[in-house]
């Protein structure tokens, strides 16, 4: 009997390729077959590359010595790809074929990685469930009646279902970590400025970051290694040395202090989530870490602050979609303003319009001081909360989401409930610090629970190592949904 290849992790696949135990073509074909088998159920891709497009020419040994050479990866469809449609799951970009690659894509290509396809998301990454996608909802591989989380729901579901070896997503307020938690995989949001945003379609530019969604922590370290680093094409990327992330994975916990923010065990939290996270904390303590309680006193303002700043930035970023230069253009307009109006009315979905209106309002004269300026001030207080907490500890550990995956349709008509589901991830983007979500258990109905580990600016190595230490001593990350 031949070994199944699609369940491999990136580091396992890489090792087998290096040893010549399989070819990249065999691996890509196995994953493409897996996509054919599971896509009708989960709908995690917007675009899957044709077999010949994705299979690299050299069948045998990888063309260079990189760990990524020959590995089939999936990329969220808001990261631009030369010659490959990039839709943001929006009608307005349904026919947009970018003339260039995002920096992260160029870096993956340089290392010989294979692009399998583009994954589904909430339209323009605005949402927590992948339900605002113009091409239909992705389903949670653990329970097809549930959302996979969002907005990188396609990437998370594809990783969980072994429909790719690993994936990239983007995180503006939790969009890598929350779907990772809901799908039982690993998701890392790097420090703001760590990874180039060049070629990431802008939602909220002061919050957006690209990061990996993977089957385990080691894979997250490997992918981050390739995409991290200064890029002159992104003025907000920072010229800070990139350490060897994989070498940082020692699994050593003694001497580490773990802070537990008391405000992050919120009212209305699902009891099984709280229990699983408390158990993980007890486990970390048993394994040598010191646990201390800390406070992030401005936590209660995070949702309001985020939804003013993110919508304000979105309203400005999305002004470019006017039907003139690229993307969808409405038919039948008699003059220019009417063309803009019809294009935007027909091209954007309901949630995107809601955000453009909220953001435009927050920025408008007379309201700017009351909303936008005030939110910027509160953002500073939130960042200072984290600075203060990190004086007492090396990392913070919290739940990633207050509940496990909810049912498709449950929150679509209640935007406030949807926004509140991000309560434990948003502040991290406001502060710009890195965060990772790893699997830490299951609820009574068999849905995965995520543990969030947060670190100081540019200390991805530290959170990766704490996550790794937990992962190496537990088996949650090895569980797979029965699809
Ligand atoms: N769910 C949050 C929102 O809708 C975060 C989205 C994201 O991180 N892209 O804004």
PDB file of N, CA, C and O in Angstrom, residues 248-320:
ATOM      1  N   UNK A 248      14.829  28.416  17.106  1.00  0.00           N
ATOM      2  CA  UNK A 248      14.289  28.891  18.389  1.00  0.00           C
ATOM      3  C   UNK A 248      13.375  27.860  19.039  1.00  0.00           C
ATOM      4  O   UNK A 248      12.998  27.978  20.205  1.00  0.00           O
ATOM      5  N   UNK A 249      12.990  26.827  18.291  1.00  0.00           N
ATOM      6  CA  UNK A 249      12.048  25.833  18.824  1.00  0.00           C
ATOM      7  C   UNK A 249      12.781  24.805  19.674  1.00  0.00           C
ATOM      8  O   UNK A 249      13.104  23.714  19.225  1.00  0.00           O
ATOM      9  N   UNK A 250      13.037  25.183  20.924  1.00  0.00           N
ATOM     10  CA  UNK A 250      13.749  24.277  21.830  1.00  0.00           C
ATOM     11  C   UNK A 250      12.770  23.486  22.684  1.00  0.00           C
ATOM     12  O   UNK A 250      13.120  22.459  23.253  1.00  0.00           O
ATOM     13  N   UNK A 251      11.540  24.007  22.822  1.00  0.00           N
ATOM     14  CA  UNK A 251      10.563  23.346  23.683  1.00  0.00           C
ATOM     15  C   UNK A 251      10.812  23.619  25.162  1.00  0.00           C
ATOM     16  O   UNK A 251      10.139  23.062  26.026  1.00  0.00           O
ATOM     17  N   UNK A 252      11.734  24.516  25.449  1.00  0.00           N
ATOM     18  CA  UNK A 252      12.101  24.817  26.844  1.00  0.00           C
ATOM     19  C   UNK A 252      11.125  25.845  27.432  1.00  0.00           C
ATOM     20  O   UNK A 252      10.896  26.892  26.846  1.00  0.00           O
ATOM     21  N   UNK A 253      10.552  25.528  28.578  1.00  0.00           N
ATOM     22  CA  UNK A 253       9.597  26.460  29.199  1.00  0.00           C
ATOM     23  C   UNK A 253      10.109  27.038  30.507  1.00  0.00           C
ATOM     24  O   UNK A 253       9.615  28.070  30.967  1.00  0.00           O
ATOM     25  N   UNK A 254      11.085  26.378  31.141  1.00  0.00           N
ATOM     26  CA  UNK A 254      11.486  26.856  32.461  1.00  0.00           C
ATOM     27  C   UNK A 254      12.151  28.224  32.327  1.00  0.00           C
ATOM     28  O   UNK A 254      12.877  28.494  31.367  1.00  0.00           O
ATOM     29  N   UNK A 255      11.830  29.070  33.289  1.00  0.00           N
ATOM     30  CA  UNK A 255      12.325  30.437  33.233  1.00  0.00           C
ATOM     31  C   UNK A 255      11.394  31.368  32.491  1.00  0.00           C
ATOM     32  O   UNK A 255      11.571  32.584  32.509  1.00  0.00           O
ATOM     33  N   UNK A 256      10.362  30.804  31.837  1.00  0.00           N
ATOM     34  CA  UNK A 256       9.418  31.657  31.099  1.00  0.00           C
ATOM     35  C   UNK A 256       8.252  32.048  32.016  1.00  0.00           C
ATOM     36  O   UNK A 256       7.712  31.220  32.746  1.00  0.00           O
ATOM     37  N   UNK A 257       7.869  33.310  31.919  1.00  0.00           N
ATOM     38  CA  UNK A 257       6.703  33.756  32.673  1.00  0.00           C
ATOM     39  C   UNK A 257       5.543  33.994  31.724  1.00  0.00           C
ATOM     40  O   UNK A 257       5.682  34.716  30.734  1.00  0.00           O
ATOM     41  N   UNK A 258       4.421  33.367  32.036  1.00  0.00           N
ATOM     42  CA  UNK A 258       3.224  33.460  31.204  1.00  0.00           C
ATOM     43  C   UNK A 258       2.203  34.343  31.916  1.00  0.00           C
ATOM     44  O   UNK A 258       1.803  34.051  33.043  1.00  0.00           O
ATOM     45  N   UNK A 259       1.801  35.418  31.278  1.00  0.00           N
ATOM     46  CA  UNK A 259       0.792  36.306  31.858  1.00  0.00           C
ATOM     47  C   UNK A 259      -0.603  35.900  31.391  1.00  0.00           C
ATOM     48  O   UNK A 259      -0.784  35.534  30.225  1.00  0.00           O
ATOM     49  N   UNK A 260      -1.547  35.960  32.304  1.00  0.00           N
ATOM     50  CA  UNK A 260      -2.929  35.634  31.950  1.00  0.00           C
ATOM     51  C   UNK A 260      -3.770  36.892  32.172  1.00  0.00           C
ATOM     52  O   UNK A 260      -3.988  37.299  33.319  1.00  0.00           O
ATOM     53  N   UNK A 261      -4.203  37.560  31.116  1.00  0.00           N
ATOM     54  CA  UNK A 261      -4.972  38.790  31.288  1.00  0.00           C
ATOM     55  C   UNK A 261      -6.371  38.488  31.819  1.00  0.00           C
ATOM     56  O   UNK A 261      -7.123  37.742  31.191  1.00  0.00           O
ATOM     57  N   UNK A 262      -6.685  39.039  32.970  1.00  0.00           N
ATOM     58  CA  UNK A 262      -7.944  38.644  33.601  1.00  0.00           C
ATOM     59  C   UNK A 262      -9.152  39.093  32.783  1.00  0.00           C
ATOM     60  O   UNK A 262     -10.182  38.441  32.796  1.00  0.00           O
ATOM     61  N   UNK A 263      -9.002  40.173  32.009  1.00  0.00           N
ATOM     62  CA  UNK A 263     -10.125  40.656  31.210  1.00  0.00           C
ATOM     63  C   UNK A 263     -10.456  39.740  30.029  1.00  0.00           C
ATOM     64  O   UNK A 263     -11.474  39.925  29.356  1.00  0.00           O
ATOM     65  N   UNK A 264      -9.572  38.771  29.746  1.00  0.00           N
ATOM     66  CA  UNK A 264      -9.795  37.927  28.567  1.00  0.00           C
ATOM     67  C   UNK A 264     -10.620  36.683  28.855  1.00  0.00           C
ATOM     68  O   UNK A 264     -10.813  35.838  27.988  1.00  0.00           O
ATOM     69  N   UNK A 265     -11.075  36.567  30.091  1.00  0.00           N
ATOM     70  CA  UNK A 265     -12.004  35.472  30.360  1.00  0.00           C
ATOM     71  C   UNK A 265     -13.368  36.136  30.506  1.00  0.00           C
ATOM     72  O   UNK A 265     -13.836  36.422  31.588  1.00  0.00           O
ATOM     73  N   UNK A 266     -13.941  36.440  29.356  1.00  0.00           N
ATOM     74  CA  UNK A 266     -15.096  37.338  29.286  1.00  0.00           C
ATOM     75  C   UNK A 266     -16.387  36.630  29.667  1.00  0.00           C
ATOM     76  O   UNK A 266     -16.497  35.411  29.572  1.00  0.00           O
ATOM     77  N   UNK A 267     -17.341  37.444  30.037  1.00  0.00           N
ATOM     78  CA  UNK A 267     -18.674  36.931  30.325  1.00  0.00           C
ATOM     79  C   UNK A 267     -19.263  36.357  29.039  1.00  0.00           C
ATOM     80  O   UNK A 267     -19.030  36.895  27.956  1.00  0.00           O
ATOM     81  N   UNK A 268     -19.982  35.294  29.163  1.00  0.00           N
ATOM     82  CA  UNK A 268     -20.599  34.710  27.972  1.00  0.00           C
ATOM     83  C   UNK A 268     -19.667  33.778  27.225  1.00  0.00           C
ATOM     84  O   UNK A 268     -20.016  33.240  26.176  1.00  0.00           O
ATOM     85  N   UNK A 269     -18.468  33.593  27.784  1.00  0.00           N
ATOM     86  CA  UNK A 269     -17.535  32.665  27.150  1.00  0.00           C
ATOM     87  C   UNK A 269     -18.041  31.236  27.299  1.00  0.00           C
ATOM     88  O   UNK A 269     -18.582  30.865  28.327  1.00  0.00           O
ATOM     89  N   UNK A 270     -17.864  30.442  26.255  1.00  0.00           N
ATOM     90  CA  UNK A 270     -18.294  29.043  26.295  1.00  0.00           C
ATOM     91  C   UNK A 270     -17.484  28.311  27.367  1.00  0.00           C
ATOM     92  O   UNK A 270     -16.244  28.344  27.344  1.00  0.00           O
ATOM     93  N   UNK A 271     -18.163  27.661  28.324  1.00  0.00           N
ATOM     94  CA  UNK A 271     -17.438  27.036  29.452  1.00  0.00           C
ATOM     95  C   UNK A 271     -16.358  26.060  29.005  1.00  0.00           C
ATOM     96  O   UNK A 271     -15.291  25.980  29.624  1.00  0.00           O
ATOM     97  N   UNK A 272     -16.606  25.312  27.930  1.00  0.00           N
ATOM     98  CA  UNK A 272     -15.596  24.339  27.478  1.00  0.00           C
ATOM     99  C   UNK A 272     -14.331  25.040  26.977  1.00  0.00           C
ATOM    100  O   UNK A 272     -13.233  24.505  27.090  1.00  0.00           O
ATOM    101  N   UNK A 273     -14.501  26.242  26.411  1.00  0.00           N
ATOM    102  CA  UNK A 273     -13.337  27.001  25.935  1.00  0.00           C
ATOM    103  C   UNK A 273     -12.510  27.424  27.139  1.00  0.00           C
ATOM    104  O   UNK A 273     -11.294  27.217  27.193  1.00  0.00           O
ATOM    105  N   UNK A 274     -13.185  27.999  28.122  1.00  0.00           N
ATOM    106  CA  UNK A 274     -12.463  28.437  29.313  1.00  0.00           C
ATOM    107  C   UNK A 274     -11.758  27.256  29.988  1.00  0.00           C
ATOM    108  O   UNK A 274     -10.579  27.353  30.353  1.00  0.00           O
ATOM    109  N   UNK A 275     -12.454  26.140  30.099  1.00  0.00           N
ATOM    110  CA  UNK A 275     -11.872  24.964  30.763  1.00  0.00           C
ATOM    111  C   UNK A 275     -10.623  24.483  30.012  1.00  0.00           C
ATOM    112  O   UNK A 275      -9.598  24.187  30.636  1.00  0.00           O
ATOM    113  N   UNK A 276     -10.702  24.428  28.689  1.00  0.00           N
ATOM    114  CA  UNK A 276      -9.564  23.932  27.909  1.00  0.00           C
ATOM    115  C   UNK A 276      -8.361  24.855  28.068  1.00  0.00           C
ATOM    116  O   UNK A 276      -7.220  24.400  28.192  1.00  0.00           O
ATOM    117  N   UNK A 277      -8.612  26.170  28.081  1.00  0.00           N
ATOM    118  CA  UNK A 277      -7.508  27.120  28.204  1.00  0.00           C
ATOM    119  C   UNK A 277      -6.906  27.065  29.609  1.00  0.00           C
ATOM    120  O   UNK A 277      -5.684  27.085  29.772  1.00  0.00           O
ATOM    121  N   UNK A 278      -7.760  26.975  30.631  1.00  0.00           N
ATOM    122  CA  UNK A 278      -7.237  26.852  32.007  1.00  0.00           C
ATOM    123  C   UNK A 278      -6.402  25.577  32.158  1.00  0.00           C
ATOM    124  O   UNK A 278      -5.379  25.572  32.845  1.00  0.00           O
ATOM    125  N   UNK A 279      -6.856  24.512  31.519  1.00  0.00           N
ATOM    126  CA  UNK A 279      -6.109  23.259  31.578  1.00  0.00           C
ATOM    127  C   UNK A 279      -4.741  23.413  30.906  1.00  0.00           C
ATOM    128  O   UNK A 279      -3.731  22.930  31.412  1.00  0.00           O
ATOM    129  N   UNK A 280      -4.733  24.107  29.778  1.00  0.00           N
ATOM    130  CA  UNK A 280      -3.464  24.334  29.072  1.00  0.00           C
ATOM    131  C   UNK A 280      -2.522  25.159  29.952  1.00  0.00           C
ATOM    132  O   UNK A 280      -1.314  24.894  29.998  1.00  0.00           O
ATOM    133  N   UNK A 281      -3.062  26.139  30.660  1.00  0.00           N
ATOM    134  CA  UNK A 281      -2.237  26.962  31.546  1.00  0.00           C
ATOM    135  C   UNK A 281      -1.639  26.122  32.667  1.00  0.00           C
ATOM    136  O   UNK A 281      -0.449  26.243  32.989  1.00  0.00           O
ATOM    137  N   UNK A 282      -2.469  25.258  33.246  1.00  0.00           N
ATOM    138  CA  UNK A 282      -1.984  24.387  34.324  1.00  0.00           C
ATOM    139  C   UNK A 282      -0.866  23.489  33.790  1.00  0.00           C
ATOM    140  O   UNK A 282       0.137  23.246  34.460  1.00  0.00           O
ATOM    141  N   UNK A 283      -1.051  23.053  32.566  1.00  0.00           N
ATOM    142  CA  UNK A 283      -0.057  22.192  31.927  1.00  0.00           C
ATOM    143  C   UNK A 283       1.261  22.930  31.735  1.00  0.00           C
ATOM    144  O   UNK A 283       2.344  22.416  32.041  1.00  0.00           O
ATOM    145  N   UNK A 284       1.186  24.170  31.254  1.00  0.00           N
ATOM    146  CA  UNK A 284       2.402  24.974  31.048  1.00  0.00           C
ATOM    147  C   UNK A 284       3.135  25.164  32.379  1.00  0.00           C
ATOM    148  O   UNK A 284       4.369  25.121  32.440  1.00  0.00           O
ATOM    149  N   UNK A 285       2.353  25.367  33.437  1.00  0.00           N
ATOM    150  CA  UNK A 285       2.949  25.553  34.764  1.00  0.00           C
ATOM    151  C   UNK A 285       3.662  24.279  35.218  1.00  0.00           C
ATOM    152  O   UNK A 285       4.798  24.327  35.692  1.00  0.00           O
ATOM    153  N   UNK A 286       2.983  23.177  35.030  1.00  0.00           N
ATOM    154  CA  UNK A 286       3.574  21.881  35.396  1.00  0.00           C
ATOM    155  C   UNK A 286       4.882  21.633  34.633  1.00  0.00           C
ATOM    156  O   UNK A 286       5.821  21.030  35.137  1.00  0.00           O
ATOM    157  N   UNK A 287       4.930  22.148  33.414  1.00  0.00           N
ATOM    158  CA  UNK A 287       6.108  21.909  32.578  1.00  0.00           C
ATOM    159  C   UNK A 287       7.207  22.959  32.800  1.00  0.00           C
ATOM    160  O   UNK A 287       8.156  23.031  32.034  1.00  0.00           O
ATOM    161  N   UNK A 288       7.024  23.818  33.792  1.00  0.00           N
ATOM    162  CA  UNK A 288       8.133  24.691  34.166  1.00  0.00           C
ATOM    163  C   UNK A 288       7.911  26.183  34.016  1.00  0.00           C
ATOM    164  O   UNK A 288       8.743  26.982  34.430  1.00  0.00           O
ATOM    165  N   UNK A 289       6.799  26.600  33.407  1.00  0.00           N
ATOM    166  CA  UNK A 289       6.546  28.035  33.255  1.00  0.00           C
ATOM    167  C   UNK A 289       5.959  28.606  34.545  1.00  0.00           C
ATOM    168  O   UNK A 289       5.356  27.884  35.344  1.00  0.00           O
ATOM    169  N   UNK A 290       6.164  29.904  34.759  1.00  0.00           N
ATOM    170  CA  UNK A 290       5.548  30.590  35.895  1.00  0.00           C
ATOM    171  C   UNK A 290       4.328  31.330  35.379  1.00  0.00           C
ATOM    172  O   UNK A 290       4.419  32.042  34.371  1.00  0.00           O
ATOM    173  N   UNK A 291       3.194  31.167  36.049  1.00  0.00           N
ATOM    174  CA  UNK A 291       1.960  31.813  35.592  1.00  0.00           C
ATOM    175  C   UNK A 291       1.662  33.013  36.490  1.00  0.00           C
ATOM    176  O   UNK A 291       1.675  32.885  37.714  1.00  0.00           O
ATOM    177  N   UNK A 292       1.427  34.178  35.889  1.00  0.00           N
ATOM    178  CA  UNK A 292       1.036  35.352  36.687  1.00  0.00           C
ATOM    179  C   UNK A 292      -0.218  35.981  36.079  1.00  0.00           C
ATOM    180  O   UNK A 292      -0.412  35.939  34.860  1.00  0.00           O
ATOM    181  N   UNK A 293      -1.049  36.551  36.945  1.00  0.00           N
ATOM    182  CA  UNK A 293      -2.216  37.258  36.416  1.00  0.00           C
ATOM    183  C   UNK A 293      -1.805  38.676  36.051  1.00  0.00           C
ATOM    184  O   UNK A 293      -1.031  39.310  36.763  1.00  0.00           O
ATOM    185  N   UNK A 294      -2.260  39.156  34.904  1.00  0.00           N
ATOM    186  CA  UNK A 294      -1.992  40.543  34.515  1.00  0.00           C
ATOM    187  C   UNK A 294      -3.313  41.196  34.122  1.00  0.00           C
ATOM    188  O   UNK A 294      -4.335  40.526  33.989  1.00  0.00           O
ATOM    189  N   UNK A 295      -3.257  42.517  33.937  1.00  0.00           N
ATOM    190  CA  UNK A 295      -4.479  43.229  33.575  1.00  0.00           C
ATOM    191  C   UNK A 295      -4.251  44.039  32.303  1.00  0.00           C
ATOM    192  O   UNK A 295      -3.195  44.645  32.108  1.00  0.00           O
ATOM    193  N   UNK A 296      -5.239  44.014  31.421  1.00  0.00           N
ATOM    194  CA  UNK A 296      -5.248  44.871  30.229  1.00  0.00           C
ATOM    195  C   UNK A 296      -6.516  45.719  30.358  1.00  0.00           C
ATOM    196  O   UNK A 296      -7.559  45.402  29.784  1.00  0.00           O
ATOM    197  N   UNK A 297      -6.414  46.806  31.154  1.00  0.00           N
ATOM    198  CA  UNK A 297      -7.634  47.485  31.596  1.00  0.00           C
ATOM    199  C   UNK A 297      -8.486  48.105  30.490  1.00  0.00           C
ATOM    200  O   UNK A 297      -9.687  48.303  30.697  1.00  0.00           O
ATOM    201  N   UNK A 298      -7.911  48.398  29.332  1.00  0.00           N
ATOM    202  CA  UNK A 298      -8.728  49.037  28.287  1.00  0.00           C
ATOM    203  C   UNK A 298      -9.355  48.055  27.300  1.00  0.00           C
ATOM    204  O   UNK A 298      -9.857  48.457  26.261  1.00  0.00           O
ATOM    205  N   UNK A 299      -9.304  46.775  27.667  1.00  0.00           N
ATOM    206  CA  UNK A 299      -9.841  45.739  26.784  1.00  0.00           C
ATOM    207  C   UNK A 299     -11.276  46.019  26.346  1.00  0.00           C
ATOM    208  O   UNK A 299     -11.640  45.789  25.195  1.00  0.00           O
ATOM    209  N   UNK A 300     -12.076  46.551  27.259  1.00  0.00           N
ATOM    210  CA  UNK A 300     -13.497  46.737  26.911  1.00  0.00           C
ATOM    211  C   UNK A 300     -13.702  47.744  25.778  1.00  0.00           C
ATOM    212  O   UNK A 300     -14.777  47.784  25.176  1.00  0.00           O
ATOM    213  N   UNK A 301     -12.688  48.544  25.475  1.00  0.00           N
ATOM    214  CA  UNK A 301     -12.847  49.521  24.385  1.00  0.00           C
ATOM    215  C   UNK A 301     -12.306  49.016  23.047  1.00  0.00           C
ATOM    216  O   UNK A 301     -12.382  49.726  22.038  1.00  0.00           O
ATOM    217  N   UNK A 302     -11.754  47.804  23.055  1.00  0.00           N
ATOM    218  CA  UNK A 302     -11.066  47.335  21.845  1.00  0.00           C
ATOM    219  C   UNK A 302     -12.005  47.194  20.648  1.00  0.00           C
ATOM    220  O   UNK A 302     -11.665  47.611  19.536  1.00  0.00           O
ATOM    221  N   UNK A 303     -13.180  46.635  20.871  1.00  0.00           N
ATOM    222  CA  UNK A 303     -14.087  46.403  19.739  1.00  0.00           C
ATOM    223  C   UNK A 303     -14.511  47.744  19.122  1.00  0.00           C
ATOM    224  O   UNK A 303     -14.453  47.934  17.903  1.00  0.00           O
ATOM    225  N   UNK A 304     -14.895  48.690  19.970  1.00  0.00           N
ATOM    226  CA  UNK A 304     -15.334  49.997  19.455  1.00  0.00           C
ATOM    227  C   UNK A 304     -14.193  50.708  18.734  1.00  0.00           C
ATOM    228  O   UNK A 304     -14.375  51.279  17.647  1.00  0.00           O
ATOM    229  N   UNK A 305     -13.010  50.663  19.336  1.00  0.00           N
ATOM    230  CA  UNK A 305     -11.858  51.340  18.737  1.00  0.00           C
ATOM    231  C   UNK A 305     -11.523  50.739  17.381  1.00  0.00           C
ATOM    232  O   UNK A 305     -11.338  51.449  16.388  1.00  0.00           O
ATOM    233  N   UNK A 306     -11.474  49.415  17.361  1.00  0.00           N
ATOM    234  CA  UNK A 306     -11.153  48.724  16.109  1.00  0.00           C
ATOM    235  C   UNK A 306     -12.176  49.067  15.036  1.00  0.00           C
ATOM    236  O   UNK A 306     -11.812  49.358  13.882  1.00  0.00           O
ATOM    237  N   UNK A 307     -13.452  49.025  15.358  1.00  0.00           N
ATOM    238  CA  UNK A 307     -14.464  49.211  14.313  1.00  0.00           C
ATOM    239  C   UNK A 307     -14.592  50.666  13.860  1.00  0.00           C
ATOM    240  O   UNK A 307     -15.225  50.919  12.848  1.00  0.00           O
ATOM    241  N   UNK A 308     -13.981  51.586  14.565  1.00  0.00           N
ATOM    242  CA  UNK A 308     -13.884  52.944  14.020  1.00  0.00           C
ATOM    243  C   UNK A 308     -12.651  53.053  13.120  1.00  0.00           C
ATOM    244  O   UNK A 308     -12.736  53.484  11.975  1.00  0.00           O
ATOM    245  N   UNK A 309     -11.513  52.603  13.620  1.00  0.00           N
ATOM    246  CA  UNK A 309     -10.281  52.759  12.835  1.00  0.00           C
ATOM    247  C   UNK A 309     -10.278  51.865  11.593  1.00  0.00           C
ATOM    248  O   UNK A 309      -9.920  52.322  10.496  1.00  0.00           O
ATOM    249  N   UNK A 310     -10.690  50.615  11.743  1.00  0.00           N
ATOM    250  CA  UNK A 310     -10.657  49.695  10.593  1.00  0.00           C
ATOM    251  C   UNK A 310     -11.629  50.170   9.507  1.00  0.00           C
ATOM    252  O   UNK A 310     -11.301  50.127   8.315  1.00  0.00           O
ATOM    253  N   UNK A 311     -12.799  50.645   9.906  1.00  0.00           N
ATOM    254  CA  UNK A 311     -13.762  51.086   8.883  1.00  0.00           C
ATOM    255  C   UNK A 311     -13.310  52.407   8.256  1.00  0.00           C
ATOM    256  O   UNK A 311     -13.491  52.609   7.053  1.00  0.00           O
ATOM    257  N   UNK A 312     -12.701  53.285   9.060  1.00  0.00           N
ATOM    258  CA  UNK A 312     -12.205  54.554   8.501  1.00  0.00           C
ATOM    259  C   UNK A 312     -11.147  54.267   7.432  1.00  0.00           C
ATOM    260  O   UNK A 312     -11.199  54.820   6.322  1.00  0.00           O
ATOM    261  N   UNK A 313     -10.209  53.404   7.757  1.00  0.00           N
ATOM    262  CA  UNK A 313      -9.157  53.081   6.786  1.00  0.00           C
ATOM    263  C   UNK A 313      -9.746  52.358   5.573  1.00  0.00           C
ATOM    264  O   UNK A 313      -9.340  52.597   4.435  1.00  0.00           O
ATOM    265  N   UNK A 314     -10.716  51.492   5.817  1.00  0.00           N
ATOM    266  CA  UNK A 314     -11.338  50.764   4.707  1.00  0.00           C
ATOM    267  C   UNK A 314     -12.065  51.736   3.771  1.00  0.00           C
ATOM    268  O   UNK A 314     -11.984  51.607   2.542  1.00  0.00           O
ATOM    269  N   UNK A 315     -12.746  52.715   4.341  1.00  0.00           N
ATOM    270  CA  UNK A 315     -13.522  53.625   3.487  1.00  0.00           C
ATOM    271  C   UNK A 315     -12.589  54.377   2.550  1.00  0.00           C
ATOM    272  O   UNK A 315     -12.925  54.651   1.403  1.00  0.00           O
ATOM    273  N   UNK A 316     -11.400  54.681   3.044  1.00  0.00           N
ATOM    274  CA  UNK A 316     -10.427  55.368   2.218  1.00  0.00           C
ATOM    275  C   UNK A 316      -9.777  54.397   1.213  1.00  0.00           C
ATOM    276  O   UNK A 316      -9.683  54.683   0.021  1.00  0.00           O
ATOM    277  N   UNK A 317      -9.372  53.217   1.675  1.00  0.00           N
ATOM    278  CA  UNK A 317      -8.733  52.244   0.782  1.00  0.00           C
ATOM    279  C   UNK A 317      -9.649  51.777  -0.347  1.00  0.00           C
ATOM    280  O   UNK A 317      -9.191  51.489  -1.452  1.00  0.00           O
ATOM    281  N   UNK A 318     -10.931  51.668  -0.063  1.00  0.00           N
ATOM    282  CA  UNK A 318     -11.830  51.098  -1.067  1.00  0.00           C
ATOM    283  C   UNK A 318     -12.369  52.151  -2.044  1.00  0.00           C
ATOM    284  O   UNK A 318     -13.113  51.820  -2.968  1.00  0.00           O
ATOM    285  N   UNK A 319     -11.931  53.403  -1.857  1.00  0.00           N
ATOM    286  CA  UNK A 319     -12.358  54.447  -2.793  1.00  0.00           C
ATOM    287  C   UNK A 319     -11.829  54.181  -4.198  1.00  0.00           C
ATOM    288  O   UNK A 319     -12.358  54.690  -5.181  1.00  0.00           O
ATOM    289  N   UNK A 320     -10.767  53.398  -4.303  1.00  0.00           N
ATOM    290  CA  UNK A 320     -10.136  53.163  -5.612  1.00  0.00           C
ATOM    291  C   UNK A 320     -10.991  52.287  -6.534  1.00  0.00           C
ATOM    292  O   UNK A 320     -10.732  52.230  -7.724  1.00  0.00           O
TER     293      UNK A 320
END
